[in-house]
Amino acid sequence: MAFSPPSSPPSSPLPPRRRLETGEVRRRSYLFDGNGAFNATSWSPLSDATTSTSFTWHHVELPKGGPFKLTNYAQSLIELLSPPLKLHEILDLASNGPYCAQQLDGTLIFRVNSGGPIASECSIRLAVRVTENSVITVSVGRVPRLGFSDPNGSGSLLTEIPAVEGEKEGRVVIAEHVLEDLLLMNHSEEADNPVPTRVSGLVVHIIDTHIDQLHDIVTKLEMELDAVELELDKGGDLLRKQMLDDRRFPKMHLDLQRLLQVVSHGEQVFPRVKEKCVSKSWFPSEDIAALEELIGRLRRLKENLGFLTNRVAALQAGLDSWQSEQINRKLYYLSFLSIIFLPLSIVTGIFGMNVGGVPWTNQRDPELEGGFMKVMVLCAAVVLLLLLCFMFPSIYVRFSAWRTESALNRSSSFNKRPRRNVLNGNLRGGGYVLI
């Protein structure tokens, strides 16, 4: 239930919303009373909680997509959050990579900012600043289920009684494309989120939504991979060639590696967050246990990502094998043609030499009559022999096996011959030389 905060003296005018090349910077501000109610307030990071149990939350949503410049994002944070944030805190929130540190005044700052291209769906950035009575978060792009909806307002789609088709009284028709999008979600909408009663619960909620977002992306990639496998089973050579040209699996593998990087950042940061929150009096033990459970979820998600990476690698290996097979088949046909025309080229080369005394070159001699036909018969015999070798490879295989067996028998009989000891001239060890 929403509540109205007590009147406060007028604050300084709000800074204008900054618009970057990638889009408009969005912001949200909430005031929680600590009893399960909250109220959306005007943007004022300098405002403090009005009671001992109340706390504030300010969220900055930076635009996702387009050209990315880290300095522009840092400038936006300076305009919106300074004061009360100092420059080093702005830099801690905007920089890349994993980070977790506690300042001298007890302020906790941690981030899991991916360094990949910001337009990629698998590049996720989230930074959090936590004090005893305030939380400031910075994300790039929308984080599903991060905010809270007014319970007194209109209900969400998930709270309606659905229907597949037709108009039925009191029921909402769910379109197919909407149902597909809902199936990709592993969580409910914002209207179903329990409102936190303390700062620690809000921190747990923020980390929970971050892991839910990762889980949604992994589920989407898994469903896409299942569809691709089904297409490969039903498709032919044209589909495989198209996938190779589009570099579909290398792109998917790159997205999985970016997700693994984000998950690895979380594995480094969130255990340190738990360790630093254990010593805080305003962070109860049940929220510490919730953080431990979220860390376990993140580790299981990393294992799932490893399985998906192996599946993508196996599919790419199958396509590479098919491509190699196609190349080998074409090279086989080319080699076959070259073998047929190679004897003819040799014969024509020999008879084209301006050298006297070459057999069957003097056709006017009665003794060499029919020389041309003899050459043709010889070429035909060579071609027929090559055709037999290609058409009946089993003959060549048996011949090679017979030669190998004969060589092994000769080697075995040679090793079994008795050898005399050169020291005393007698046989030792049943006719074998002691080693």
Short mmCIF file of C-alpha atoms in Angstrom, two decimals:
data_model
loop_
_atom_site.label_atom_id
_atom_site.label_comp_id
_atom_site.label_asym_id
_atom_site.label_seq_id
_atom_site.Cartn_x
_atom_site.Cartn_y
_atom_site.Cartn_z
CA MET A 1 0.00 0.00 0.00
CA ALA A 2 1.37 3.40 -0.95
CA PHE A 3 1.88 6.11 1.65
CA SER A 4 2.51 9.85 1.51
CA PRO A 5 5.80 11.08 2.99
CA PRO A 6 5.66 14.05 5.32
CA SER A 7 6.16 17.47 3.86
CA SER A 8 9.74 18.59 3.44
CA PRO A 9 11.35 21.88 2.50
CA PRO A 10 11.60 22.52 -1.22
CA SER A 11 14.71 21.04 -2.76
CA SER A 12 16.87 22.33 -5.55
CA PRO A 13 15.44 22.08 -9.07
CA LEU A 14 15.82 18.69 -10.71
CA PRO A 15 18.56 18.31 -13.32
CA PRO A 16 17.24 17.95 -16.86
CA ARG A 17 17.12 14.49 -18.29
CA ARG A 18 20.28 13.86 -20.24
CA ARG A 19 19.93 12.29 -23.66
CA LEU A 20 22.86 10.33 -25.07
CA GLU A 21 23.41 9.18 -28.62
CA THR A 22 22.12 5.78 -27.60
CA GLY A 23 18.87 7.10 -26.10
CA GLU A 24 17.40 8.82 -23.07
CA VAL A 25 18.66 8.20 -19.54
CA ARG A 26 15.78 7.05 -17.32
CA ARG A 27 15.56 7.32 -13.55
CA ARG A 28 13.27 6.16 -10.80
CA SER A 29 13.06 7.02 -7.12
CA TYR A 30 11.16 5.21 -4.34
CA LEU A 31 10.61 5.77 -0.63
CA PHE A 32 9.85 2.68 1.49
CA ASP A 33 8.28 3.04 4.93
CA GLY A 34 9.71 -0.25 6.27
CA ASN A 35 6.22 -1.73 6.80
CA GLY A 36 5.57 -3.13 3.32
CA ALA A 37 4.47 0.11 1.63
CA PHE A 38 6.31 2.39 -0.77
CA ASN A 39 5.78 5.56 -2.75
CA ALA A 40 7.33 6.84 -5.99
CA THR A 41 8.98 10.18 -5.22
CA SER A 42 10.70 12.90 -7.17
CA TRP A 43 14.36 12.48 -8.01
CA SER A 44 16.43 13.73 -5.09
CA PRO A 45 19.47 11.61 -4.10
CA LEU A 46 20.25 14.11 -1.32
CA SER A 47 16.99 13.37 0.52
CA ASP A 48 17.29 11.11 3.56
CA ALA A 49 14.81 8.70 5.08
CA THR A 50 12.18 10.39 7.22
CA THR A 51 12.00 7.66 9.92
CA SER A 52 14.32 5.09 11.43
CA THR A 53 12.66 2.25 9.50
CA SER A 54 12.22 3.99 6.14
CA PHE A 55 14.78 3.94 3.33
CA THR A 56 15.14 5.25 -0.22
CA TRP A 57 16.05 3.70 -3.56
CA HIS A 58 17.28 5.62 -6.61
CA HIS A 59 17.74 3.77 -9.89
CA VAL A 60 19.43 5.06 -13.07
CA GLU A 61 18.75 3.21 -16.33
CA LEU A 62 21.30 4.06 -19.00
CA PRO A 63 20.32 3.45 -22.65
CA LYS A 64 21.37 0.24 -24.35
CA GLY A 65 22.47 0.00 -27.95
CA GLY A 66 24.17 2.25 -30.47
CA PRO A 67 27.67 3.70 -30.05
CA PHE A 68 29.03 3.23 -26.57
CA LYS A 69 31.30 5.70 -24.78
CA LEU A 70 32.05 5.10 -21.13
CA THR A 71 32.76 8.78 -20.57
CA ASN A 72 29.23 9.77 -21.61
CA TYR A 73 27.77 7.35 -19.10
CA ALA A 74 30.05 8.68 -16.38
CA GLN A 75 28.98 12.23 -17.20
CA SER A 76 25.33 11.21 -16.89
CA LEU A 77 25.98 9.72 -13.45
CA ILE A 78 27.81 12.85 -12.36
CA GLU A 79 24.84 15.02 -13.36
CA LEU A 80 22.27 12.78 -11.66
CA LEU A 81 24.10 11.49 -8.56
CA SER A 82 26.65 14.15 -7.63
CA PRO A 83 26.07 15.24 -4.92
CA PRO A 84 25.92 13.16 -2.72
CA LEU A 85 28.25 10.80 -4.59
CA LYS A 86 31.92 11.69 -4.90
CA LEU A 87 33.99 11.23 -8.02
CA HIS A 88 35.60 7.97 -6.90
CA GLU A 89 32.14 6.52 -6.21
CA ILE A 90 30.96 7.55 -9.70
CA LEU A 91 34.01 5.86 -11.20
CA ASP A 92 33.39 2.72 -9.14
CA LEU A 93 29.84 2.52 -10.49
CA ALA A 94 30.70 3.24 -14.15
CA SER A 95 33.91 1.24 -14.66
CA ASN A 96 34.13 -2.21 -16.27
CA GLY A 97 34.75 -5.54 -14.61
CA PRO A 98 33.88 -7.02 -11.20
CA TYR A 99 34.27 -4.91 -8.09
CA CYS A 100 33.30 -5.00 -4.42
CA ALA A 101 34.61 -2.66 -1.71
CA GLN A 102 33.51 -1.09 1.54
CA GLN A 103 34.39 2.51 2.34
CA LEU A 104 35.42 3.94 5.71
CA ASP A 105 31.91 5.17 6.47
CA GLY A 106 30.45 1.68 5.88
CA THR A 107 29.12 2.35 2.36
CA LEU A 108 29.19 -0.81 0.25
CA ILE A 109 29.74 -0.55 -3.53
CA PHE A 110 29.76 -3.53 -5.87
CA ARG A 111 29.33 -3.99 -9.61
CA VAL A 112 29.18 -6.75 -12.24
CA ASN A 113 29.78 -4.70 -15.39
CA SER A 114 30.56 -6.67 -18.52
CA GLY A 115 33.21 -5.22 -20.81
CA GLY A 116 31.64 -6.54 -24.03
CA PRO A 117 29.78 -4.50 -26.66
CA ILE A 118 26.95 -2.67 -24.95
CA ALA A 119 24.47 -3.40 -27.76
CA SER A 120 24.73 -7.14 -27.20
CA GLU A 121 21.93 -8.73 -25.21
CA CYS A 122 24.48 -10.87 -23.39
CA SER A 123 26.49 -7.89 -22.12
CA ILE A 124 24.99 -6.92 -18.76
CA ARG A 125 26.02 -4.05 -16.50
CA LEU A 126 24.75 -3.55 -12.94
CA ALA A 127 26.30 -1.43 -10.17
CA VAL A 128 24.96 -0.94 -6.63
CA ARG A 129 25.75 1.47 -3.79
CA VAL A 130 24.32 0.50 -0.40
CA THR A 131 24.13 2.38 2.88
CA GLU A 132 22.06 1.75 5.99
CA ASN A 133 19.08 3.77 4.73
CA SER A 134 19.58 4.19 0.97
CA VAL A 135 20.32 2.19 -2.17
CA ILE A 136 21.50 3.54 -5.53
CA THR A 137 21.58 1.23 -8.57
CA VAL A 138 22.83 1.82 -12.11
CA SER A 139 21.98 -0.52 -14.99
CA VAL A 140 22.38 -0.44 -18.77
CA GLY A 141 19.09 -1.31 -20.37
CA ARG A 142 15.95 -2.48 -18.63
CA VAL A 143 16.23 -5.12 -15.93
CA PRO A 144 13.03 -7.21 -15.81
CA ARG A 145 11.15 -7.29 -12.49
CA LEU A 146 13.53 -4.81 -10.89
CA GLY A 147 10.90 -2.26 -9.87
CA PHE A 148 7.64 -2.51 -7.97
CA SER A 149 4.12 -1.81 -9.18
CA ASP A 150 1.43 -0.14 -7.15
CA PRO A 151 -0.72 -2.91 -5.63
CA ASN A 152 -3.72 -0.55 -5.66
CA GLY A 153 -3.35 0.09 -9.38
CA SER A 154 -4.42 -2.04 -12.31
CA GLY A 155 -3.40 -5.68 -12.12
CA SER A 156 -0.82 -7.29 -14.36
CA LEU A 157 -1.54 -9.63 -17.24
CA LEU A 158 -0.49 -12.65 -15.19
CA THR A 159 -3.24 -11.98 -12.64
CA GLU A 160 -6.00 -12.27 -15.27
CA ILE A 161 -7.99 -15.41 -16.12
CA PRO A 162 -6.72 -16.36 -19.61
CA ALA A 163 -8.45 -17.73 -22.67
CA VAL A 164 -6.91 -19.08 -25.86
CA GLU A 165 -9.47 -17.85 -28.40
CA GLY A 166 -12.93 -16.33 -28.63
CA GLU A 167 -14.57 -13.77 -26.39
CA LYS A 168 -15.42 -15.18 -22.97
CA GLU A 169 -16.82 -13.10 -20.20
CA GLY A 170 -14.29 -12.23 -17.51
CA ARG A 171 -11.38 -13.78 -19.41
CA VAL A 172 -8.50 -12.25 -21.38
CA VAL A 173 -7.49 -13.69 -24.75
CA ILE A 174 -3.76 -14.43 -24.88
CA ALA A 175 -2.20 -14.04 -28.31
CA GLU A 176 0.34 -16.60 -29.48
CA HIS A 177 3.26 -14.18 -29.68
CA VAL A 178 2.50 -12.90 -26.15
CA LEU A 179 2.43 -16.47 -24.87
CA GLU A 180 5.82 -17.17 -26.49
CA ASP A 181 7.33 -14.16 -24.73
CA LEU A 182 5.84 -15.21 -21.39
CA LEU A 183 7.25 -18.72 -21.75
CA LEU A 184 10.75 -17.21 -21.93
CA MET A 185 10.30 -15.62 -18.50
CA ASN A 186 11.33 -17.52 -15.38
CA HIS A 187 9.74 -15.01 -13.00
CA SER A 188 6.59 -13.01 -12.47
CA GLU A 189 5.95 -9.39 -13.29
CA GLU A 190 6.68 -6.44 -11.05
CA ALA A 191 3.17 -6.42 -9.58
CA ASP A 192 3.85 -9.74 -7.85
CA ASN A 193 7.11 -8.68 -6.19
CA PRO A 194 6.96 -8.51 -2.39
CA VAL A 195 7.82 -5.03 -1.20
CA PRO A 196 10.98 -5.15 0.98
CA THR A 197 10.75 -3.89 4.55
CA ARG A 198 14.47 -3.23 5.00
CA VAL A 199 17.53 -2.31 2.94
CA SER A 200 18.93 -5.84 3.09
CA GLY A 201 15.75 -7.21 1.49
CA LEU A 202 16.08 -4.67 -1.33
CA VAL A 203 19.69 -5.72 -1.93
CA VAL A 204 18.64 -9.38 -2.11
CA HIS A 205 15.85 -8.40 -4.52
CA ILE A 206 18.29 -6.56 -6.82
CA ILE A 207 20.70 -9.51 -6.97
CA ASP A 208 17.77 -11.89 -7.48
CA THR A 209 16.49 -9.93 -10.48
CA HIS A 210 20.01 -9.84 -11.94
CA ILE A 211 20.24 -13.64 -11.79
CA ASP A 212 16.70 -13.93 -13.18
CA GLN A 213 17.75 -11.80 -16.13
CA LEU A 214 20.71 -14.09 -16.79
CA HIS A 215 18.43 -17.10 -16.50
CA ASP A 216 16.00 -15.61 -19.04
CA ILE A 217 18.79 -15.08 -21.57
CA VAL A 218 20.10 -18.62 -21.06
CA THR A 219 16.59 -20.04 -21.51
CA LYS A 220 16.16 -18.06 -24.73
CA LEU A 221 19.49 -19.33 -26.08
CA GLU A 222 18.58 -22.90 -25.10
CA MET A 223 15.24 -22.72 -26.94
CA GLU A 224 16.97 -21.20 -29.97
CA LEU A 225 19.53 -24.00 -29.91
CA ASP A 226 16.78 -26.63 -29.75
CA ALA A 227 15.09 -25.05 -32.78
CA VAL A 228 18.37 -25.02 -34.71
CA GLU A 229 18.98 -28.70 -33.94
CA LEU A 230 15.49 -29.52 -35.22
CA GLU A 231 16.16 -27.56 -38.41
CA LEU A 232 19.43 -29.43 -38.94
CA ASP A 233 17.65 -32.77 -38.56
CA LYS A 234 15.01 -31.83 -41.13
CA GLY A 235 17.09 -29.63 -43.43
CA GLY A 236 19.51 -30.57 -46.16
CA ASP A 237 22.79 -29.42 -47.58
CA LEU A 238 21.44 -26.00 -48.51
CA LEU A 239 20.50 -25.25 -44.89
CA ARG A 240 23.91 -26.37 -43.61
CA LYS A 241 25.64 -24.17 -46.17
CA GLN A 242 23.48 -21.21 -45.13
CA MET A 243 24.37 -21.70 -41.45
CA LEU A 244 28.06 -21.84 -42.32
CA ASP A 245 27.80 -18.64 -44.35
CA ASP A 246 25.89 -16.85 -41.57
CA ARG A 247 28.39 -18.01 -38.91
CA ARG A 248 25.42 -18.84 -36.71
CA PHE A 249 27.15 -21.12 -34.24
CA PRO A 250 30.28 -18.97 -33.81
CA LYS A 251 28.03 -16.00 -32.97
CA MET A 252 26.05 -18.12 -30.50
CA HIS A 253 29.29 -19.38 -28.96
CA LEU A 254 30.48 -15.78 -28.55
CA ASP A 255 27.23 -14.84 -26.77
CA LEU A 256 27.66 -17.79 -24.41
CA GLN A 257 31.21 -16.69 -23.63
CA ARG A 258 29.96 -13.20 -22.78
CA LEU A 259 27.34 -14.69 -20.48
CA LEU A 260 29.99 -16.86 -18.85
CA GLN A 261 32.00 -13.70 -18.22
CA VAL A 262 29.03 -12.03 -16.51
CA VAL A 263 28.37 -15.13 -14.40
CA SER A 264 32.04 -15.33 -13.46
CA HIS A 265 31.91 -11.69 -12.34
CA GLY A 266 28.95 -12.56 -10.14
CA GLU A 267 30.81 -15.54 -8.68
CA GLN A 268 33.62 -13.22 -7.69
CA VAL A 269 31.50 -10.33 -6.36
CA PHE A 270 28.46 -11.80 -4.61
CA PRO A 271 30.38 -14.00 -2.12
CA ARG A 272 32.38 -10.92 -1.12
CA VAL A 273 29.14 -8.95 -0.73
CA LYS A 274 27.87 -11.66 1.61
CA GLU A 275 31.07 -11.61 3.65
CA LYS A 276 30.92 -7.83 4.08
CA CYS A 277 27.20 -7.85 4.94
CA VAL A 278 27.63 -10.44 7.71
CA SER A 279 29.23 -7.84 9.97
CA LYS A 280 26.47 -5.26 9.43
CA SER A 281 23.77 -5.00 12.09
CA TRP A 282 21.10 -3.95 9.58
CA PHE A 283 21.64 -7.08 7.46
CA PRO A 284 19.82 -9.97 9.25
CA SER A 285 20.75 -13.64 9.02
CA GLU A 286 17.76 -14.62 6.86
CA ASP A 287 18.90 -12.24 4.14
CA ILE A 288 22.44 -13.65 4.44
CA ALA A 289 20.94 -17.11 3.83
CA ALA A 290 19.05 -15.72 0.83
CA LEU A 291 22.32 -14.39 -0.60
CA GLU A 292 23.91 -17.81 -0.15
CA GLU A 293 21.03 -19.41 -2.05
CA LEU A 294 21.40 -16.89 -4.89
CA ILE A 295 25.12 -17.67 -5.13
CA GLY A 296 24.22 -21.36 -5.45
CA ARG A 297 21.77 -20.51 -8.23
CA LEU A 298 24.51 -18.61 -10.04
CA ARG A 299 26.87 -21.58 -9.86
CA ARG A 300 24.21 -23.93 -11.23
CA LEU A 301 23.55 -21.44 -14.01
CA LYS A 302 27.25 -21.51 -14.89
CA GLU A 303 27.09 -25.31 -15.21
CA ASN A 304 24.11 -24.97 -17.54
CA LEU A 305 26.05 -22.49 -19.64
CA GLY A 306 28.89 -25.00 -19.86
CA PHE A 307 26.49 -27.65 -21.21
CA LEU A 308 25.14 -25.21 -23.80
CA THR A 309 28.66 -24.30 -24.86
CA ASN A 310 29.47 -27.98 -25.41
CA ARG A 311 26.30 -28.42 -27.48
CA VAL A 312 27.17 -25.45 -29.68
CA ALA A 313 30.72 -26.75 -30.10
CA ALA A 314 29.38 -30.20 -31.08
CA LEU A 315 27.02 -28.72 -33.68
CA GLN A 316 29.79 -26.55 -35.11
CA ALA A 317 32.07 -29.60 -35.28
CA GLY A 318 29.33 -31.48 -37.16
CA LEU A 319 29.03 -28.65 -39.69
CA ASP A 320 32.81 -28.49 -40.09
CA SER A 321 32.89 -32.25 -40.66
CA TRP A 322 30.15 -31.97 -43.28
CA GLN A 323 32.02 -29.15 -45.02
CA SER A 324 35.25 -31.19 -45.03
CA GLU A 325 33.36 -34.14 -46.47
CA GLN A 326 31.98 -31.98 -49.29
CA ILE A 327 35.44 -30.62 -50.07
CA ASN A 328 36.97 -34.11 -50.03
CA ARG A 329 34.26 -35.37 -52.36
CA LYS A 330 34.93 -32.59 -54.86
CA LEU A 331 38.68 -33.21 -54.60
CA TYR A 332 38.00 -36.92 -55.22
CA TYR A 333 36.19 -36.15 -58.48
CA LEU A 334 38.96 -33.79 -59.53
CA SER A 335 41.62 -36.37 -58.71
CA PHE A 336 39.70 -39.00 -60.66
CA LEU A 337 39.63 -36.79 -63.75
CA SER A 338 43.30 -35.91 -63.39
CA ILE A 339 44.22 -39.61 -63.11
CA ILE A 340 42.34 -40.37 -66.32
CA PHE A 341 43.97 -37.59 -68.30
CA LEU A 342 47.45 -37.89 -66.80
CA PRO A 343 48.53 -40.95 -68.89
CA LEU A 344 47.20 -39.27 -72.02
CA SER A 345 49.19 -36.16 -71.21
CA ILE A 346 52.35 -38.20 -70.68
CA VAL A 347 51.91 -40.06 -73.97
CA THR A 348 51.21 -36.91 -75.97
CA GLY A 349 54.17 -35.24 -74.30
CA ILE A 350 56.48 -38.08 -75.31
CA PHE A 351 55.30 -38.20 -78.88
CA GLY A 352 55.44 -34.45 -79.16
CA MET A 353 59.18 -34.33 -78.50
CA ASN A 354 61.36 -33.54 -81.53
CA VAL A 355 63.78 -36.37 -80.82
CA GLY A 356 64.64 -39.12 -83.20
CA GLY A 357 64.62 -42.80 -82.31
CA VAL A 358 61.44 -42.74 -80.23
CA PRO A 359 59.54 -46.04 -80.70
CA TRP A 360 56.62 -46.06 -83.13
CA THR A 361 57.33 -42.56 -84.35
CA ASN A 362 58.35 -43.54 -87.90
CA GLN A 363 55.01 -44.71 -89.28
CA ARG A 364 56.37 -45.08 -92.82
CA ASP A 365 58.54 -48.03 -91.77
CA PRO A 366 56.69 -51.29 -92.53
CA GLU A 367 58.06 -52.86 -89.35
CA LEU A 368 56.42 -50.12 -87.22
CA GLU A 369 53.02 -50.30 -88.86
CA GLY A 370 50.13 -49.98 -86.33
CA GLY A 371 52.21 -48.07 -83.79
CA PHE A 372 49.46 -45.56 -83.13
CA MET A 373 46.98 -48.31 -82.33
CA LYS A 374 49.48 -49.92 -79.97
CA VAL A 375 49.82 -46.63 -78.08
CA MET A 376 46.03 -46.31 -77.85
CA VAL A 377 45.74 -49.86 -76.53
CA LEU A 378 48.42 -49.17 -73.95
CA CYS A 379 46.62 -46.01 -72.75
CA ALA A 380 43.31 -47.87 -72.58
CA ALA A 381 44.93 -50.62 -70.49
CA VAL A 382 46.32 -48.03 -68.03
CA VAL A 383 42.92 -46.33 -67.73
CA LEU A 384 41.18 -49.69 -67.22
CA LEU A 385 43.63 -50.60 -64.46
CA LEU A 386 42.96 -47.30 -62.67
CA LEU A 387 39.20 -47.81 -63.00
CA LEU A 388 39.50 -51.25 -61.46
CA CYS A 389 41.45 -49.80 -58.55
CA PHE A 390 38.74 -47.22 -57.90
CA MET A 391 35.74 -49.46 -58.57
CA PHE A 392 37.04 -52.45 -56.63
CA PRO A 393 38.97 -51.04 -53.67
CA SER A 394 38.60 -54.34 -51.82
CA ILE A 395 41.15 -55.92 -54.19
CA TYR A 396 43.70 -53.27 -53.24
CA VAL A 397 42.84 -53.63 -49.56
CA ARG A 398 43.34 -57.41 -49.64
CA PHE A 399 46.59 -56.99 -51.52
CA SER A 400 47.86 -54.47 -48.97
CA ALA A 401 46.78 -56.73 -46.08
CA TRP A 402 48.60 -59.69 -47.67
CA ARG A 403 51.78 -57.65 -48.02
CA THR A 404 51.55 -56.42 -44.42
CA GLU A 405 50.98 -59.95 -43.09
CA SER A 406 53.90 -61.29 -45.10
CA ALA A 407 56.18 -58.59 -43.73
CA LEU A 408 55.07 -59.34 -40.16
CA ASN A 409 55.68 -63.09 -40.63
CA ARG A 410 59.18 -62.47 -41.97
CA SER A 411 59.96 -60.14 -39.05
CA SER A 412 58.60 -62.66 -36.51
CA SER A 413 60.60 -65.55 -37.98
CA PHE A 414 63.75 -63.45 -37.94
CA ASN A 415 63.32 -62.56 -34.25
CA LYS A 416 62.82 -66.23 -33.27
CA ARG A 417 66.15 -67.43 -34.72
CA PRO A 418 68.58 -68.76 -32.02
CA ARG A 419 71.65 -66.64 -31.42
CA ARG A 420 74.93 -67.79 -29.91
CA ASN A 421 76.48 -65.99 -27.03
CA VAL A 422 79.56 -64.33 -28.33
CA LEU A 423 81.28 -64.67 -24.95
CA ASN A 424 81.42 -68.47 -24.57
CA GLY A 425 79.93 -69.73 -27.83
CA ASN A 426 77.06 -71.58 -26.10
CA LEU A 427 73.32 -71.12 -26.36
CA ARG A 428 71.56 -69.73 -23.29
CA GLY A 429 67.95 -69.38 -22.30
CA GLY A 430 66.59 -72.03 -24.70
CA GLY A 431 68.40 -70.66 -27.71
CA TYR A 432 67.76 -66.93 -27.01
CA VAL A 433 70.23 -64.28 -25.99
CA LEU A 434 69.78 -62.98 -22.46
CA ILE A 435 69.06 -59.27 -22.37
#
